[in-house]
Amino acid sequence: MIIFDCNGVLVDSERIATAVASEELMQAGFGLTPEVIAHYFTGRRPTDMYQAIEQAAGRNLPADFIGRVTAATLRRFRQELRATSHVATALSWLRGPKCVASSSPIDRIRTSLDTTDLLRFFDPYLFSASDVRNGKPAPDLFIYVAQKMSVEPRDCIVVEDSPVGVAAANAAGMTVVGFAGGSHAQGKLAGQLTSAGARTVIADMRLLKGTISALRGW
């Protein structure tokens, strides 16, 4: 079983998502730049991010804030979102079961994959951290996916682009391939993914099939 994160792995979404979140936070009186959001919250559930921001600021976000961010993000995704370079080819090459496990809500996952014509590779096997108690870096989502897909964690390979995602998959007992090829990736990301527990790191989806074959010992 190959489990893919969505944002920053299948779709090049991180710059759009952090820009939207920053704009809405600024309008609500919370001065967080896209860079700050990316640094502290990449790979985490939006609800966990909002809770952390409220705790740090000592005040609540507006009651309609989550709805506004969700609507603005989906609108921008439909207009601007692109698949990660070469990912459709990589998915076509990979044989066997595949699924998506993301910190995003399920509507954002589905919109992201539908907009970029990647939904056909995974539907209906889409899983959101909204369905588990603890988000990444806790292993809850990946353990949940293994149970739902009737596979052992040790038989799963996860493709992740964030240190918290790598840590979550590693804690679940899965093998992790780090991906550092998104437009948001910084020079230090590969090292951060390795430090978090990635077995290997790639920056080009054309290397994915060979990497997975090597990990499986084929």
CSV table of C-alpha atoms in Angstrom, one decimal, residues 8-9 50 77 84 159 184 215:
chain,number,residue,atom,x,y,z
A,8,GLY,CA,2.7,19.7,-1.4
A,9,VAL,CA,2.9,16.1,-2.6
A,50,TYR,CA,-6.5,28.0,14.4
A,77,PHE,CA,-7.7,26.2,-5.8
A,84,THR,CA,2.9,18.5,-8.8
A,159,VAL,CA,5.0,9.9,0.7
A,184,HIS,CA,7.3,25.8,-1.3
A,215,LEU,CA,12.4,0.0,-0.7
